[in-house]
Short mmCIF file of C-alpha atoms in Angstrom, two decimals:
data_model
loop_
_atom_site.label_atom_id
_atom_site.label_comp_id
_atom_site.label_asym_id
_atom_site.label_seq_id
_atom_site.Cartn_x
_atom_site.Cartn_y
_atom_site.Cartn_z
CA LYS A 1 -5.49 -18.96 0.63
CA VAL A 2 -8.12 -16.70 2.17
CA GLN A 3 -8.78 -14.86 -1.06
CA LYS A 4 -9.45 -18.14 -2.84
CA ALA A 5 -11.95 -19.24 -0.22
CA LEU A 6 -13.59 -16.03 0.89
CA LEU A 7 -16.22 -17.22 3.28
CA GLN A 8 -18.95 -14.89 4.40
CA SER A 9 -17.78 -15.20 7.99
CA ASP A 10 -14.38 -13.79 7.05
CA VAL A 11 -15.70 -10.33 6.36
CA GLN A 12 -16.53 -7.89 9.12
CA SER A 13 -17.37 -4.25 8.82
CA LYS A 14 -15.27 -1.79 10.76
CA ASN A 15 -16.93 1.43 11.95
CA ASP A 16 -15.92 3.18 8.74
CA ARG A 17 -17.62 0.32 6.84
CA SER A 18 -14.44 -0.75 5.08
CA PRO A 19 -14.44 -4.52 5.04
CA VAL A 20 -11.76 -6.24 7.03
CA THR A 21 -11.01 -9.94 6.86
CA VAL A 22 -9.24 -12.66 8.76
CA ALA A 23 -6.43 -12.06 6.28
CA ASP A 24 -5.86 -8.47 7.52
CA TYR A 25 -5.68 -9.59 11.12
CA GLY A 26 -3.70 -12.74 10.38
CA SER A 27 -1.22 -10.85 8.22
CA GLN A 28 -0.68 -8.23 10.94
CA ALA A 29 -0.19 -10.93 13.60
CA LEU A 30 2.39 -12.78 11.45
CA VAL A 31 4.41 -9.71 10.48
CA SER A 32 4.37 -8.41 14.06
CA TYR A 33 5.44 -11.83 15.41
CA VAL A 34 8.33 -12.20 12.95
CA LEU A 35 9.61 -8.64 13.45
CA GLN A 36 9.61 -9.17 17.22
CA GLN A 37 11.57 -12.42 16.83
CA GLU A 38 14.15 -10.77 14.59
CA PHE A 39 14.43 -7.37 16.32
CA PRO A 40 13.46 -7.99 19.95
CA SER A 41 15.36 -5.11 21.54
CA GLU A 42 14.05 -2.26 19.42
CA PHE A 43 10.48 -2.83 18.39
CA SER A 44 7.84 -0.23 17.56
CA LEU A 45 5.07 -0.93 15.04
CA VAL A 46 2.54 1.49 13.57
CA ALA A 47 -0.15 -0.72 12.00
CA GLU A 48 -3.72 -0.45 10.81
CA GLU A 49 -5.60 -3.07 12.82
CA ASP A 50 -6.30 -3.75 16.49
CA SER A 51 -8.07 -6.66 18.19
CA LYS A 52 -11.04 -4.70 19.58
CA ASP A 53 -13.59 -6.16 17.16
CA LEU A 54 -12.12 -9.65 17.54
CA ARG A 55 -12.79 -9.62 21.28
CA LYS A 56 -16.50 -8.90 20.83
CA ASP A 57 -19.27 -11.47 21.17
CA GLY A 58 -19.97 -13.18 17.88
CA ALA A 59 -16.39 -12.96 16.57
CA GLN A 60 -15.38 -16.40 17.86
CA GLU A 61 -15.66 -18.25 14.55
CA LEU A 62 -13.57 -15.62 12.79
CA VAL A 63 -10.95 -15.70 15.58
CA GLU A 64 -10.69 -19.51 15.46
CA ARG A 65 -10.27 -19.45 11.70
CA MET A 66 -7.63 -16.72 11.92
CA THR A 67 -5.72 -18.64 14.65
CA LYS A 68 -5.66 -21.73 12.43
CA LEU A 69 -4.53 -19.75 9.37
CA VAL A 70 -1.70 -18.03 11.29
CA ASN A 71 -0.42 -21.34 12.70
CA ASP A 72 -0.77 -23.08 9.30
CA SER A 73 1.30 -20.29 7.74
CA LEU A 74 4.01 -20.57 10.41
CA ALA A 75 4.10 -24.36 10.02
CA SER A 76 4.29 -24.29 6.21
CA ASP A 77 7.09 -21.69 6.29
CA GLY A 78 9.08 -23.69 8.85
CA SER A 79 11.33 -20.83 10.03
CA TYR A 80 9.85 -20.82 13.52
CA SER A 81 8.85 -23.96 15.42
CA VAL A 82 5.95 -22.46 17.33
CA THR A 83 2.20 -22.75 17.75
CA LEU A 84 0.61 -19.49 18.85
CA SER A 85 -2.45 -19.38 21.09
CA THR A 86 -5.38 -17.13 20.20
CA GLU A 87 -4.37 -14.79 23.03
CA ASP A 88 -0.79 -14.64 21.65
CA ILE A 89 -2.14 -13.71 18.23
CA LEU A 90 -4.40 -10.98 19.61
CA LYS A 91 -1.40 -9.61 21.54
CA TYR A 92 0.73 -9.55 18.38
CA ILE A 93 -2.05 -7.73 16.51
CA ASP A 94 -2.23 -5.16 19.33
CA SER A 95 1.51 -4.54 19.36
CA GLY A 96 0.91 -2.34 16.30
CA LYS A 97 -0.37 0.56 18.40
CA SER A 98 2.68 2.81 18.17
CA GLU A 99 2.02 6.38 17.02
CA GLY A 100 5.29 6.76 15.07
CA GLY A 101 6.69 10.31 15.05
CA PRO A 102 10.02 12.07 14.44
CA GLU A 103 12.14 10.18 17.00
CA GLY A 104 13.53 6.64 16.93
CA ARG A 105 12.76 3.76 14.56
CA HIS A 106 9.27 2.53 13.75
CA TRP A 107 7.99 -0.21 11.47
CA VAL A 108 4.91 0.86 9.50
CA LEU A 109 2.55 -1.87 8.29
CA ASP A 110 -0.58 -2.13 6.21
CA PRO A 111 -1.31 -5.86 6.58
CA ILE A 112 -3.61 -5.84 3.54
CA ASP A 113 -3.61 -2.63 1.59
CA GLY A 114 -6.56 -2.62 -0.80
CA THR A 115 -9.00 -4.75 1.20
CA LYS A 116 -11.74 -4.07 -1.34
CA GLY A 117 -9.50 -5.24 -4.17
CA PHE A 118 -8.72 -8.31 -2.08
CA LEU A 119 -12.43 -9.02 -1.64
CA ARG A 120 -13.03 -8.45 -5.36
CA GLY A 121 -10.31 -10.95 -6.25
CA GLY A 122 -8.15 -8.11 -7.59
CA GLN A 123 -4.97 -6.33 -6.57
CA TYR A 124 -3.83 -5.88 -2.99
CA ALA A 125 -0.48 -5.50 -1.24
CA ILE A 126 1.17 -6.21 2.09
CA ALA A 127 3.12 -3.02 2.74
CA LEU A 128 5.92 -2.71 5.30
CA ALA A 129 8.29 0.22 5.78
CA LEU A 130 10.87 1.28 8.33
CA LEU A 131 11.01 4.87 9.55
CA ASP A 132 14.20 6.17 11.10
CA ARG A 133 13.72 9.58 12.76
CA GLY A 134 10.74 10.27 10.53
CA LYS A 135 12.39 9.25 7.23
CA VAL A 136 11.50 6.10 5.29
CA VAL A 137 14.73 4.07 4.99
CA LEU A 138 13.37 0.69 3.90
CA GLY A 139 10.25 -0.50 2.10
CA VAL A 140 8.83 -3.89 1.14
CA LEU A 141 5.69 -4.36 -0.98
CA ALA A 142 4.30 -7.85 -1.51
CA CYS A 143 1.88 -7.95 -4.46
CA PRO A 144 0.50 -11.51 -4.68
CA ASN A 145 -1.74 -10.85 -7.72
CA LEU A 146 0.48 -8.52 -9.72
CA PRO A 147 1.52 -10.07 -13.07
CA LEU A 148 5.25 -10.44 -13.59
CA THR A 149 4.83 -8.75 -16.96
CA SER A 150 3.33 -5.26 -17.25
CA ILE A 151 -0.12 -4.83 -15.73
CA ARG A 152 -1.04 -2.87 -18.86
CA ASP A 153 -0.41 -5.94 -21.01
CA GLN A 154 -3.82 -7.55 -20.65
CA GLN A 155 -3.38 -10.10 -23.44
CA SER A 156 -1.84 -12.88 -21.37
CA PRO A 157 -4.06 -13.62 -18.36
CA ASN A 158 -2.34 -16.96 -17.64
CA ASP A 159 1.03 -15.38 -17.00
CA GLU A 160 2.61 -15.89 -13.63
CA VAL A 161 1.63 -13.50 -10.88
CA GLY A 162 3.07 -12.53 -7.53
CA CYS A 163 6.14 -10.48 -6.69
CA LEU A 164 7.85 -8.59 -3.92
CA PHE A 165 9.37 -5.13 -4.35
CA PHE A 166 12.00 -4.00 -1.87
CA ALA A 167 14.05 -0.83 -1.54
CA GLU A 168 16.61 0.47 0.88
CA ILE A 169 17.66 4.10 1.00
CA GLY A 170 20.53 4.64 -1.44
CA GLY A 171 20.35 1.04 -2.67
CA GLY A 172 17.85 1.07 -5.52
CA THR A 173 14.64 -0.96 -5.91
CA TYR A 174 14.41 -4.68 -6.68
CA MET A 175 11.58 -6.96 -7.77
CA GLN A 176 11.63 -10.55 -6.53
CA PRO A 177 9.15 -12.94 -8.23
CA PHE A 178 7.37 -15.35 -5.86
CA ASP A 179 8.47 -18.31 -8.01
CA GLY A 180 11.94 -18.15 -6.45
CA SER A 181 13.76 -16.69 -9.45
CA SER A 182 16.38 -14.00 -8.85
CA ALA A 183 15.56 -10.47 -7.84
CA VAL A 184 16.01 -7.89 -10.61
CA LYS A 185 16.76 -4.19 -10.23
CA VAL A 186 13.91 -2.04 -11.57
CA GLN A 187 13.66 1.53 -12.85
CA VAL A 188 10.77 3.88 -13.50
CA THR A 189 9.94 4.58 -17.14
CA ALA A 190 12.12 7.07 -19.03
CA VAL A 191 9.12 8.46 -21.00
CA GLU A 192 9.48 12.23 -21.46
CA ASN A 193 6.52 13.00 -23.72
CA PRO A 194 3.27 13.08 -21.73
CA GLU A 195 1.32 11.97 -24.82
CA GLU A 196 3.13 8.63 -24.56
CA ALA A 197 2.60 8.38 -20.80
CA SER A 198 0.01 6.24 -19.09
CA PHE A 199 -1.39 6.75 -15.62
CA PHE A 200 -2.71 4.84 -12.65
CA GLU A 201 -5.34 5.95 -10.21
CA SER A 202 -7.21 4.44 -7.28
CA TYR A 203 -10.08 2.10 -7.98
CA GLU A 204 -12.10 3.73 -5.20
CA ALA A 205 -13.62 7.12 -6.09
CA LEU A 206 -13.28 8.18 -2.41
CA HIS A 207 -9.50 7.87 -2.75
CA SER A 208 -9.22 9.79 -6.00
CA LYS A 209 -11.42 12.22 -7.91
CA HIS A 210 -11.60 10.48 -11.25
CA ASP A 211 -13.03 13.59 -13.01
CA LEU A 212 -10.08 15.68 -11.81
CA SER A 213 -7.60 13.04 -12.99
CA SER A 214 -9.27 13.06 -16.42
CA SER A 215 -8.95 16.84 -16.68
CA ILE A 216 -5.23 16.64 -15.78
CA ALA A 217 -4.67 13.81 -18.30
CA GLU A 218 -6.40 15.91 -20.96
CA LYS A 219 -4.11 18.89 -20.27
CA LEU A 220 -1.08 16.62 -20.63
CA GLY A 221 -2.42 15.10 -23.85
CA ILE A 222 -2.37 11.58 -22.40
CA LYS A 223 -4.08 9.25 -24.89
CA ALA A 224 -4.22 5.99 -22.94
CA PRO A 225 -7.16 5.44 -20.56
CA ALA A 226 -6.41 5.39 -16.83
CA VAL A 227 -5.59 2.05 -15.24
CA ARG A 228 -7.54 1.76 -11.99
CA ILE A 229 -6.08 -0.67 -9.50
CA ASP A 230 -6.31 -1.00 -5.75
CA SER A 231 -3.50 -0.67 -3.25
CA GLN A 232 0.18 0.20 -3.31
CA ALA A 233 0.58 -2.38 -6.09
CA LYS A 234 0.37 0.85 -8.17
CA TYR A 235 3.67 2.03 -6.67
CA GLY A 236 5.25 -1.33 -7.44
CA ALA A 237 3.97 -1.34 -11.03
CA LEU A 238 5.17 2.24 -11.51
CA SER A 239 8.62 1.45 -10.08
CA ARG A 240 9.22 -1.10 -12.87
CA GLY A 241 7.87 1.16 -15.61
CA ASP A 242 4.37 -0.29 -16.21
CA GLY A 243 3.01 3.25 -16.23
CA ALA A 244 4.45 6.74 -15.93
CA ILE A 245 2.12 8.62 -13.59
CA TYR A 246 0.07 7.92 -10.46
CA MET A 247 -2.31 10.56 -9.15
CA ARG A 248 -4.20 10.28 -5.89
CA LEU A 249 -6.44 13.30 -5.38
CA PRO A 250 -8.93 12.38 -2.65
CA ARG A 251 -12.19 14.04 -1.77
CA GLU A 252 -12.12 16.87 0.78
CA GLY A 253 -11.66 15.76 4.37
CA TYR A 254 -9.86 12.50 3.52
CA ARG A 255 -6.73 12.12 5.67
CA GLU A 256 -3.96 9.99 4.24
CA LYS A 257 -2.41 7.47 6.63
CA ILE A 258 1.32 6.75 6.59
CA TRP A 259 0.90 2.99 6.10
CA ASP A 260 -0.86 3.63 2.77
CA HIS A 261 2.23 5.30 1.25
CA ALA A 262 5.46 4.73 3.22
CA ALA A 263 6.60 1.50 1.52
CA GLY A 264 5.35 2.57 -1.93
CA CYS A 265 7.06 5.94 -1.68
CA ILE A 266 10.59 4.53 -1.17
CA VAL A 267 10.00 1.76 -3.74
CA VAL A 268 9.31 4.46 -6.38
CA THR A 269 11.94 7.00 -5.32
CA GLU A 270 14.72 4.40 -5.17
CA ALA A 271 13.68 3.33 -8.70
CA GLY A 272 14.34 6.92 -9.84
CA GLY A 273 10.84 8.36 -9.46
CA VAL A 274 9.48 11.39 -7.61
CA VAL A 275 6.67 11.42 -5.03
CA THR A 276 5.24 14.74 -3.80
CA ASP A 277 2.01 16.27 -2.58
CA ALA A 278 0.03 18.51 -4.94
CA ALA A 279 2.06 21.54 -3.76
CA GLY A 280 5.32 19.84 -4.78
CA ASN A 281 6.45 19.07 -1.22
CA PRO A 282 8.00 15.70 -0.33
CA LEU A 283 5.75 13.52 1.87
CA ASP A 284 6.45 13.99 5.58
CA PHE A 285 6.23 10.72 7.52
CA SER A 286 7.44 12.22 10.81
CA ARG A 287 4.11 13.54 12.12
CA GLY A 288 2.56 10.37 13.48
CA LYS A 289 -0.08 8.21 11.81
CA TYR A 290 -1.30 10.79 9.28
CA LEU A 291 0.24 12.66 6.36
CA ASP A 292 -0.80 16.31 6.37
CA LEU A 293 -0.92 17.09 2.68
CA ASP A 294 -1.74 19.80 0.25
CA THR A 295 -4.67 18.21 -1.66
CA GLY A 296 -3.19 14.91 -2.81
CA ILE A 297 -0.24 12.85 -3.99
CA ILE A 298 1.42 12.83 -7.42
CA VAL A 299 4.03 10.33 -8.58
CA THR A 300 6.02 10.18 -11.81
CA ASN A 301 9.56 10.27 -13.23
CA GLN A 302 11.83 13.30 -12.94
CA LYS A 303 11.36 14.43 -16.56
CA LEU A 304 7.55 14.44 -16.44
CA MET A 305 7.16 15.91 -12.94
CA PRO A 306 7.32 19.64 -13.92
CA LEU A 307 4.63 19.12 -16.61
CA LEU A 308 2.46 16.99 -14.31
CA PHE A 309 2.81 19.46 -11.45
CA LYS A 310 1.75 22.36 -13.70
CA ALA A 311 -1.29 20.43 -15.03
CA VAL A 312 -2.34 19.45 -11.49
CA ARG A 313 -2.10 23.04 -10.19
CA GLU A 314 -4.05 24.42 -13.19
CA SER A 315 -6.80 21.80 -12.84
CA LEU A 316 -7.09 22.41 -9.09
CA GLU A 317 -7.32 26.16 -9.63
CA GLU A 318 -9.98 25.75 -12.33
CA LYS A 319 -11.97 23.47 -10.05
CA ALA A 320 -11.72 25.92 -7.15
CA SER A 321 -12.84 28.87 -9.30
CA SER A 322 -15.85 26.92 -10.64
CA LEU A 323 -17.20 26.21 -7.14
#
């Protein structure tokens, strides 16, 4: 609803200049509210937003609009007969301040992953995961704009869009279309020859060095051009075999946050894929809000991973020696 009617007043700029909208805040409030209704005794949420900017002078119009949107969403869903006050909503947004860590259970939420894609009318995801003693045991990715057919199949723009991916440890990955049809079990592609593989990368250059990705693709002999899409929708698309490889090789100094990868990681691994950092280590979600990584993240199927890993290491070494 918000994406269709993006009003100028909906967009603020956080300190890091990434745009944030009433949809980010509203989404976080709704997910936080529902989780607390369903799991009242054991609730810890690590989430991206807080209400600081919403409590400032000049944010009133945005806050009123968000309050209306949250209550409209609750009313149209009908599961909870409640009208939340603005203060309630701000409180639910702020209940996402947990730091996570290696002990206990923590929900991890990115209320709108890919805000810039959202603002552009493109791909975004609502990403929720559950950590149990630092391990991801459950992941849900809602991708409202992802086509139900392969994202690489650009011929049919009128096809239905919108699906949910969900995965539980040891239980496989499923895709549930928003139209109410049955969930289907999905698997990563079985492609073994890198020349037949296709790859995804981040739309934002800050999140991935596109020149480095090109050099790696060249080493692997990949013929197809990269598909650049925002958000963890890439993990969802990869889990059902739309592409074979996802590389995220950010610029120096960029720290990956757990909510940008936790849900996507289990969605891909339960579909038979592999997710590691550029040194081949599994991602460690037990250290709090940030992933401490060697250089970046690489994702593919088990057959292609040794070849991809080798090409990534060679390209990184070449880059380092040319500096």
